[in-house]
CSV table of C-alpha atoms in Angstrom, one decimal:
chain,number,residue,atom,x,y,z
A,1,MET,CA,-121.3,-113.3,-57.4
A,2,ARG,CA,-124.3,-112.6,-55.2
A,3,ARG,CA,-124.3,-110.1,-52.3
A,4,ASN,CA,-125.7,-111.5,-49.3
A,5,PRO,CA,-127.5,-110.0,-46.1
A,6,PHE,CA,-124.2,-109.3,-44.3
A,7,GLY,CA,-122.6,-107.2,-47.2
A,8,VAL,CA,-119.9,-109.8,-47.9
A,9,ASP,CA,-118.8,-111.3,-51.3
A,10,ILE,CA,-117.8,-114.5,-51.5
A,11,CYS,CA,-116.8,-116.1,-54.8
A,12,CYS,CA,-117.7,-119.8,-55.8
A,13,ARG,CA,-116.2,-122.9,-55.6
A,14,LYS,CA,-117.4,-125.3,-58.5
A,15,GLY,CA,-119.1,-128.4,-57.2
A,16,SER,CA,-119.3,-127.9,-53.3
A,17,ARG,CA,-120.0,-124.9,-51.3
A,18,SER,CA,-117.4,-123.4,-48.8
A,19,PRO,CA,-118.3,-123.0,-45.1
A,20,LEU,CA,-118.0,-119.2,-45.7
A,21,GLN,CA,-120.7,-119.3,-48.6
A,22,GLU,CA,-122.8,-121.4,-46.1
A,23,LEU,CA,-122.4,-118.9,-43.6
A,24,TYR,CA,-122.9,-115.6,-45.5
A,25,ASN,CA,-124.8,-116.7,-48.6
A,26,PRO,CA,-127.1,-119.4,-47.0
A,27,ILE,CA,-129.3,-121.3,-49.8
A,28,GLN,CA,-132.6,-120.3,-47.6
A,29,LEU,CA,-132.4,-116.6,-47.7
A,30,GLU,CA,-134.2,-115.9,-44.6
A,31,LEU,CA,-131.6,-115.8,-41.7
A,32,SER,CA,-131.8,-118.5,-38.9
A,33,ASN,CA,-131.6,-117.2,-35.2
A,34,THR,CA,-128.3,-118.8,-35.2
A,35,ALA,CA,-126.8,-116.6,-38.1
A,36,VAL,CA,-128.5,-113.6,-36.3
A,37,LEU,CA,-126.8,-114.5,-33.0
A,38,HIS,CA,-123.5,-115.0,-34.4
A,39,GLN,CA,-123.7,-111.5,-36.4
A,40,MET,CA,-124.4,-109.9,-33.0
A,41,ARG,CA,-121.3,-111.6,-31.6
A,42,ARG,CA,-119.0,-110.5,-34.7
A,43,ASP,CA,-120.3,-106.9,-34.1
A,44,GLN,CA,-119.6,-107.0,-30.4
A,45,VAL,CA,-116.0,-107.8,-31.3
A,46,THR,CA,-115.7,-105.2,-33.8
A,47,ASP,CA,-117.4,-102.5,-31.8
A,48,THR,CA,-115.0,-103.3,-28.7
A,49,CYS,CA,-112.0,-103.0,-31.3
A,50,ARG,CA,-113.3,-99.7,-32.4
A,51,ALA,CA,-113.9,-98.2,-29.1
A,52,ASN,CA,-110.7,-99.7,-27.5
A,53,SER,CA,-108.4,-99.1,-30.5
A,54,ALA,CA,-105.6,-97.6,-28.7
A,55,THR,CA,-105.0,-100.6,-26.6
A,56,SER,CA,-106.6,-103.3,-29.0
A,57,ARG,CA,-104.4,-102.4,-31.7
A,58,LYS,CA,-101.1,-101.2,-30.1
A,59,ARG,CA,-99.8,-103.7,-33.0
A,60,ARG,CA,-100.2,-102.4,-36.2
A,61,VAL,CA,-99.1,-105.6,-38.1
A,62,LEU,CA,-99.2,-108.8,-37.5
A,63,THR,CA,-96.1,-111.4,-38.0
A,64,PRO,CA,-96.2,-115.1,-38.6
A,65,ASN,CA,-95.3,-115.7,-35.3
A,66,ASP,CA,-98.8,-114.2,-34.0
A,67,LEU,CA,-100.4,-117.1,-35.9
A,68,LYS,CA,-99.1,-120.1,-34.2
A,69,HIS,CA,-102.4,-120.6,-32.6
A,70,LEU,CA,-104.2,-120.7,-35.9
A,71,VAL,CA,-104.9,-124.4,-36.9
A,72,VAL,CA,-105.7,-124.7,-40.7
A,73,ASP,CA,-107.9,-127.6,-42.3
A,74,GLU,CA,-107.3,-126.8,-46.1
A,75,ASP,CA,-109.8,-129.9,-46.8
A,76,HIS,CA,-112.6,-127.9,-45.4
A,77,GLU,CA,-111.2,-124.5,-45.6
A,78,LEU,CA,-111.4,-123.7,-42.0
A,79,ILE,CA,-109.2,-121.7,-39.5
A,80,TYR,CA,-109.5,-122.4,-36.0
A,81,CYS,CA,-108.0,-120.3,-33.2
A,82,TYR,CA,-107.5,-122.7,-30.2
A,83,VAL,CA,-107.6,-121.0,-26.5
A,84,PRO,CA,-106.4,-123.4,-23.8
A,85,LYS,CA,-109.1,-124.2,-21.2
A,86,VAL,CA,-112.0,-123.6,-23.7
A,87,ALA,CA,-112.5,-127.1,-24.9
A,88,CYS,CA,-109.2,-126.9,-27.0
A,89,THR,CA,-108.4,-130.8,-26.5
A,90,ASN,CA,-111.9,-131.9,-28.1
A,91,TRP,CA,-111.4,-129.2,-31.2
A,92,LYS,CA,-108.0,-130.2,-31.8
A,93,ARG,CA,-109.2,-133.9,-31.8
A,94,LEU,CA,-111.9,-132.7,-34.1
A,95,MET,CA,-109.5,-130.8,-36.4
A,96,MET,CA,-107.2,-133.9,-36.7
A,97,VAL,CA,-110.3,-136.0,-37.9
A,98,LEU,CA,-111.1,-133.1,-40.6
A,99,THR,CA,-107.5,-133.0,-41.6
A,100,GLY,CA,-106.5,-136.6,-41.1
A,101,ARG,CA,-107.8,-137.8,-44.7
A,102,GLY,CA,-109.3,-140.9,-43.2
A,103,LYS,CA,-106.6,-141.8,-40.7
A,104,TYR,CA,-109.4,-141.0,-37.8
A,105,SER,CA,-113.1,-141.3,-37.6
A,106,ASP,CA,-113.7,-141.0,-33.9
A,107,PRO,CA,-112.1,-137.9,-32.3
A,108,MET,CA,-112.4,-139.6,-28.8
A,109,GLU,CA,-110.1,-142.4,-29.8
A,110,ILE,CA,-107.4,-139.7,-30.2
A,111,PRO,CA,-105.3,-139.7,-26.8
A,112,ALA,CA,-105.4,-136.2,-25.2
A,113,ASN,CA,-101.6,-135.9,-25.4
A,114,GLU,CA,-101.6,-136.7,-29.1
A,115,ALA,CA,-104.0,-133.9,-29.5
A,116,HIS,CA,-101.4,-131.5,-28.4
A,117,VAL,CA,-98.4,-132.7,-30.2
A,118,SER,CA,-97.8,-129.8,-32.6
A,119,THR,CA,-96.7,-131.7,-35.7
A,120,ASN,CA,-100.3,-133.4,-35.7
A,121,LEU,CA,-101.9,-130.1,-37.0
A,122,LYS,CA,-100.9,-127.4,-39.0
A,123,THR,CA,-100.9,-123.7,-38.1
A,124,LEU,CA,-101.1,-120.9,-40.0
A,125,ASN,CA,-97.3,-119.5,-39.2
A,126,GLN,CA,-96.0,-122.4,-41.5
A,127,TYR,CA,-97.1,-120.6,-44.8
A,128,SER,CA,-95.7,-118.0,-46.8
A,129,ILE,CA,-97.3,-114.6,-46.5
A,130,PRO,CA,-99.5,-114.7,-49.6
A,131,GLU,CA,-100.6,-118.0,-48.7
A,132,ILE,CA,-101.4,-116.7,-45.2
A,133,ASN,CA,-103.4,-113.9,-46.9
A,134,HIS,CA,-105.1,-116.0,-49.3
A,135,ARG,CA,-106.1,-118.3,-46.4
A,136,LEU,CA,-107.4,-115.5,-44.0
A,137,LYS,CA,-109.4,-113.9,-46.6
A,138,SER,CA,-111.2,-117.2,-48.0
A,139,TYR,CA,-111.5,-119.4,-45.2
A,140,MET,CA,-113.9,-119.7,-42.3
A,141,LYS,CA,-112.2,-118.5,-39.0
A,142,PHE,CA,-113.4,-119.4,-35.7
A,143,LEU,CA,-112.7,-119.6,-32.0
A,144,PHE,CA,-114.1,-120.6,-28.9
A,145,VAL,CA,-114.3,-118.4,-25.9
A,146,ARG,CA,-115.2,-118.6,-22.2
A,147,GLU,CA,-116.1,-116.4,-19.1
A,148,PRO,CA,-112.4,-114.9,-18.5
A,149,PHE,CA,-112.2,-115.5,-14.7
A,150,GLU,CA,-113.8,-119.0,-15.1
A,151,ARG,CA,-111.1,-119.8,-17.5
A,152,LEU,CA,-108.1,-118.6,-15.2
A,153,VAL,CA,-109.3,-120.5,-12.1
A,154,SER,CA,-109.7,-123.7,-14.3
A,155,ALA,CA,-105.9,-123.0,-15.8
A,156,TYR,CA,-104.9,-122.4,-11.7
A,157,ARG,CA,-106.6,-125.5,-10.9
A,158,ASN,CA,-105.2,-127.7,-13.7
A,159,LYS,CA,-101.7,-126.3,-13.8
A,160,PHE,CA,-100.9,-125.5,-9.8
A,161,THR,CA,-103.1,-128.0,-7.9
A,162,GLN,CA,-102.5,-131.1,-10.0
A,163,LYS,CA,-99.5,-133.2,-8.8
A,164,TYR,CA,-98.4,-134.6,-12.2
A,165,ASN,CA,-97.9,-131.0,-13.4
A,166,THR,CA,-94.5,-130.8,-12.3
A,167,SER,CA,-93.2,-129.1,-15.4
A,168,PHE,CA,-95.6,-125.9,-14.6
A,169,HIS,CA,-94.6,-126.2,-10.9
A,170,LYS,CA,-90.9,-125.9,-11.9
A,171,ARG,CA,-91.2,-123.3,-14.3
A,172,TYR,CA,-93.9,-120.8,-13.0
A,173,GLY,CA,-94.6,-122.2,-9.5
A,174,THR,CA,-91.2,-121.7,-8.2
A,175,LYS,CA,-90.9,-118.1,-9.5
A,176,ILE,CA,-94.3,-117.2,-8.3
A,177,ILE,CA,-93.5,-118.5,-4.7
A,178,LYS,CA,-90.3,-116.7,-4.9
A,179,ARG,CA,-91.8,-113.2,-5.7
A,180,GLN,CA,-94.9,-113.4,-3.8
A,181,ARG,CA,-94.3,-115.5,-0.6
A,182,LYS,CA,-92.6,-114.2,2.4
A,183,ASN,CA,-90.7,-116.6,4.2
A,184,ALA,CA,-91.2,-119.2,1.8
A,185,THR,CA,-89.8,-122.5,2.9
A,186,GLN,CA,-86.5,-124.0,0.9
A,187,GLU,CA,-89.0,-126.8,-0.1
A,188,ALA,CA,-91.5,-124.7,-1.6
A,189,LEU,CA,-88.9,-122.5,-3.7
A,190,ARG,CA,-87.5,-125.7,-4.9
A,191,LYS,CA,-90.6,-127.3,-5.9
A,192,GLY,CA,-93.3,-124.7,-6.7
A,193,ASP,CA,-95.9,-127.0,-6.3
A,194,ASP,CA,-98.3,-125.4,-3.5
A,195,VAL,CA,-99.0,-121.8,-5.2
A,196,LYS,CA,-101.9,-120.2,-3.8
A,197,PHE,CA,-104.6,-118.6,-5.9
A,198,GLU,CA,-103.7,-115.2,-4.3
A,199,GLU,CA,-100.1,-115.7,-5.2
A,200,PHE,CA,-101.0,-116.6,-8.7
A,201,VAL,CA,-103.3,-113.4,-9.1
A,202,ALA,CA,-100.3,-111.4,-7.5
A,203,TYR,CA,-97.9,-112.6,-10.2
A,204,LEU,CA,-100.4,-111.9,-12.9
A,205,ILE,CA,-101.0,-108.1,-12.2
A,206,ASP,CA,-97.4,-107.6,-11.3
A,207,PRO,CA,-95.9,-105.1,-13.8
A,208,HIS,CA,-92.6,-107.2,-13.9
A,209,THR,CA,-94.1,-110.3,-14.9
A,210,GLN,CA,-95.7,-108.5,-18.1
A,211,ARG,CA,-92.6,-106.9,-18.8
A,212,GLU,CA,-90.5,-110.2,-18.5
A,213,GLU,CA,-92.3,-112.3,-20.7
A,214,PRO,CA,-95.5,-112.8,-22.4
A,215,PHE,CA,-98.1,-114.7,-20.3
A,216,ASN,CA,-98.2,-118.5,-20.5
A,217,GLU,CA,-101.0,-119.5,-23.3
A,218,HIS,CA,-103.2,-121.1,-20.4
A,219,TRP,CA,-103.6,-117.5,-19.1
A,220,GLN,CA,-102.9,-115.1,-21.8
A,221,THR,CA,-105.7,-113.2,-22.8
A,222,VAL,CA,-108.0,-114.3,-26.0
A,223,TYR,CA,-107.3,-111.1,-27.7
A,224,SER,CA,-103.6,-111.6,-27.4
A,225,LEU,CA,-103.9,-115.4,-28.8
A,226,CYS,CA,-106.0,-114.9,-31.6
A,227,HIS,CA,-105.8,-111.3,-32.5
A,228,PRO,CA,-109.6,-110.7,-33.1
A,229,CYS,CA,-109.0,-106.9,-33.5
A,230,HIS,CA,-106.5,-107.7,-36.7
A,231,ILE,CA,-108.2,-111.0,-37.9
A,232,ARG,CA,-112.0,-110.8,-38.7
A,233,TYR,CA,-113.7,-114.1,-37.0
A,234,ASP,CA,-116.5,-115.5,-38.8
A,235,LEU,CA,-117.8,-117.2,-35.8
A,236,VAL,CA,-117.1,-116.7,-31.9
A,237,GLY,CA,-118.2,-119.8,-30.4
A,238,LYS,CA,-118.9,-119.8,-26.4
A,239,TYR,CA,-118.2,-122.4,-23.7
A,240,GLU,CA,-121.6,-121.8,-22.2
A,241,THR,CA,-123.1,-123.1,-25.8
A,242,LEU,CA,-120.4,-125.2,-26.6
A,243,GLU,CA,-122.2,-128.1,-28.1
A,244,GLU,CA,-124.4,-126.0,-30.2
A,245,ASP,CA,-121.8,-123.6,-31.7
A,246,SER,CA,-119.4,-126.4,-32.4
A,247,ASN,CA,-121.9,-128.3,-34.2
A,248,TYR,CA,-123.0,-125.4,-36.0
A,249,VAL,CA,-119.2,-125.1,-37.3
A,250,LEU,CA,-119.5,-128.8,-38.2
A,251,GLN,CA,-122.8,-128.0,-40.2
A,252,LEU,CA,-121.3,-125.2,-42.1
A,253,ALA,CA,-118.4,-127.4,-42.8
A,254,GLY,CA,-120.6,-129.8,-44.4
A,255,VAL,CA,-119.2,-132.7,-42.2
A,256,SER,CA,-122.2,-132.5,-39.5
A,257,SER,CA,-123.7,-136.1,-41.1
A,258,TYR,CA,-120.9,-138.0,-39.8
A,259,LEU,CA,-119.0,-135.8,-37.1
A,260,LYS,CA,-120.5,-134.4,-33.9
A,261,PHE,CA,-118.9,-132.4,-31.2
A,262,PRO,CA,-118.0,-134.8,-28.3
A,263,THR,CA,-120.5,-134.7,-25.6
A,264,TYR,CA,-119.3,-135.5,-22.0
A,265,ALA,CA,-120.0,-134.3,-18.5
A,266,LYS,CA,-116.6,-133.5,-16.9
A,267,SER,CA,-117.1,-133.7,-13.4
A,268,THR,CA,-114.1,-131.7,-12.3
A,269,ARG,CA,-115.3,-128.9,-14.6
A,270,THR,CA,-114.8,-125.3,-13.3
A,271,THR,CA,-117.9,-123.6,-12.5
A,272,ASP,CA,-119.3,-120.0,-11.8
A,273,GLU,CA,-119.7,-121.2,-8.0
A,274,MET,CA,-116.0,-122.5,-8.0
A,275,THR,CA,-114.9,-119.3,-9.4
A,276,THR,CA,-116.9,-117.2,-6.9
A,277,GLU,CA,-114.9,-119.1,-4.0
A,278,PHE,CA,-111.5,-118.8,-5.5
A,279,PHE,CA,-112.1,-114.8,-5.6
A,280,GLN,CA,-113.4,-114.8,-2.0
A,281,ASN,CA,-109.8,-114.2,-0.8
A,282,ILE,CA,-108.6,-111.9,-3.4
A,283,SER,CA,-108.4,-108.2,-2.0
A,284,SER,CA,-110.7,-105.5,-4.1
A,285,GLU,CA,-107.5,-103.6,-5.1
A,286,HIS,CA,-106.2,-107.1,-6.7
A,287,GLN,CA,-109.6,-108.0,-8.0
A,288,THR,CA,-109.6,-104.4,-9.9
A,289,GLN,CA,-106.3,-104.7,-11.4
A,290,LEU,CA,-106.9,-108.6,-12.3
A,291,TYR,CA,-110.0,-107.2,-14.2
A,292,GLU,CA,-108.0,-104.6,-16.2
A,293,VAL,CA,-105.7,-107.0,-17.4
A,294,TYR,CA,-108.6,-109.2,-18.9
A,295,LYS,CA,-111.0,-106.1,-19.6
A,296,LEU,CA,-110.9,-106.4,-23.3
A,297,ASP,CA,-112.0,-110.1,-23.1
A,298,PHE,CA,-115.0,-109.5,-20.8
A,299,LEU,CA,-115.7,-106.7,-23.3
A,300,MET,CA,-115.3,-108.2,-26.8
A,301,PHE,CA,-117.1,-111.5,-26.1
A,302,ASN,CA,-120.0,-109.9,-23.9
A,303,TYR,CA,-119.4,-111.2,-20.4
A,304,SER,CA,-120.6,-108.9,-17.7
A,305,VAL,CA,-118.6,-108.0,-14.6
A,306,PRO,CA,-118.8,-110.8,-12.2
A,307,SER,CA,-121.2,-110.2,-9.4
A,308,TYR,CA,-118.7,-111.6,-6.9
A,309,LEU,CA,-116.2,-108.9,-7.6
A,310,LYS,CA,-115.6,-105.8,-5.4
A,311,LEU,CA,-114.1,-103.3,-7.7
A,312,GLU,CA,-112.5,-100.2,-6.5
């Protein structure tokens, strides 16, 4: 067993090398810029967890229920924690190709709604405790993150401004309007389909919301979905460098010769400029409270405080 530049021992699979070996025990010993970049991202997460241990490790032990966002690929020894609004549809498509044993070859031929059918992918909570521990130790674990407020605006636009999302309007919109809108019309209370961004923010920072139930996965914090202070992720991919980071994962998995991350320019994509605009009407008091909710995600994944914020 050889030591490697990161001080992690990984034992050897006969025949082919595992993604973890490719990452931590590269054949060429001089580290690539990419490997150094990912080491810095890992260190950033570790340092933030340590510095904020009172908040970040409130829960001492994870239960299987905490692992339902971790998708497992046994054939390539990968674990992917999916974060909604961070290219998770395309990554789920890729995981279906990787775990499909020839059933699929082109990820973009898989309809988006099929990628979100839970039975199409196996998640870590479906294993026994010993099996979970074995996989967490020997599989390469990765996730993708995005600037927290851009992700939040993306979730708002998708779930509350599209007429077809009636289930979200009924489940959350009606509740938000009831709590946050004075003199709401009966129609608004019944349909819940015209939630304003200011009302959505007020709902998120309302202590009653957080006491009542966990946030929906589309606006839940990454540290609550993926538990990076309890699970040591080997790769943190970013939405800003989505293609390069995704193809690096596929390269480490040994599949890059026949599988690439699907590239497409989405014209409706939420941008930084759009996010700035949405925050124009949010009071500095509410901005400050909202930043506190997502603060660990900002710090952990090295996103600076947005210049448009007027924090108190």
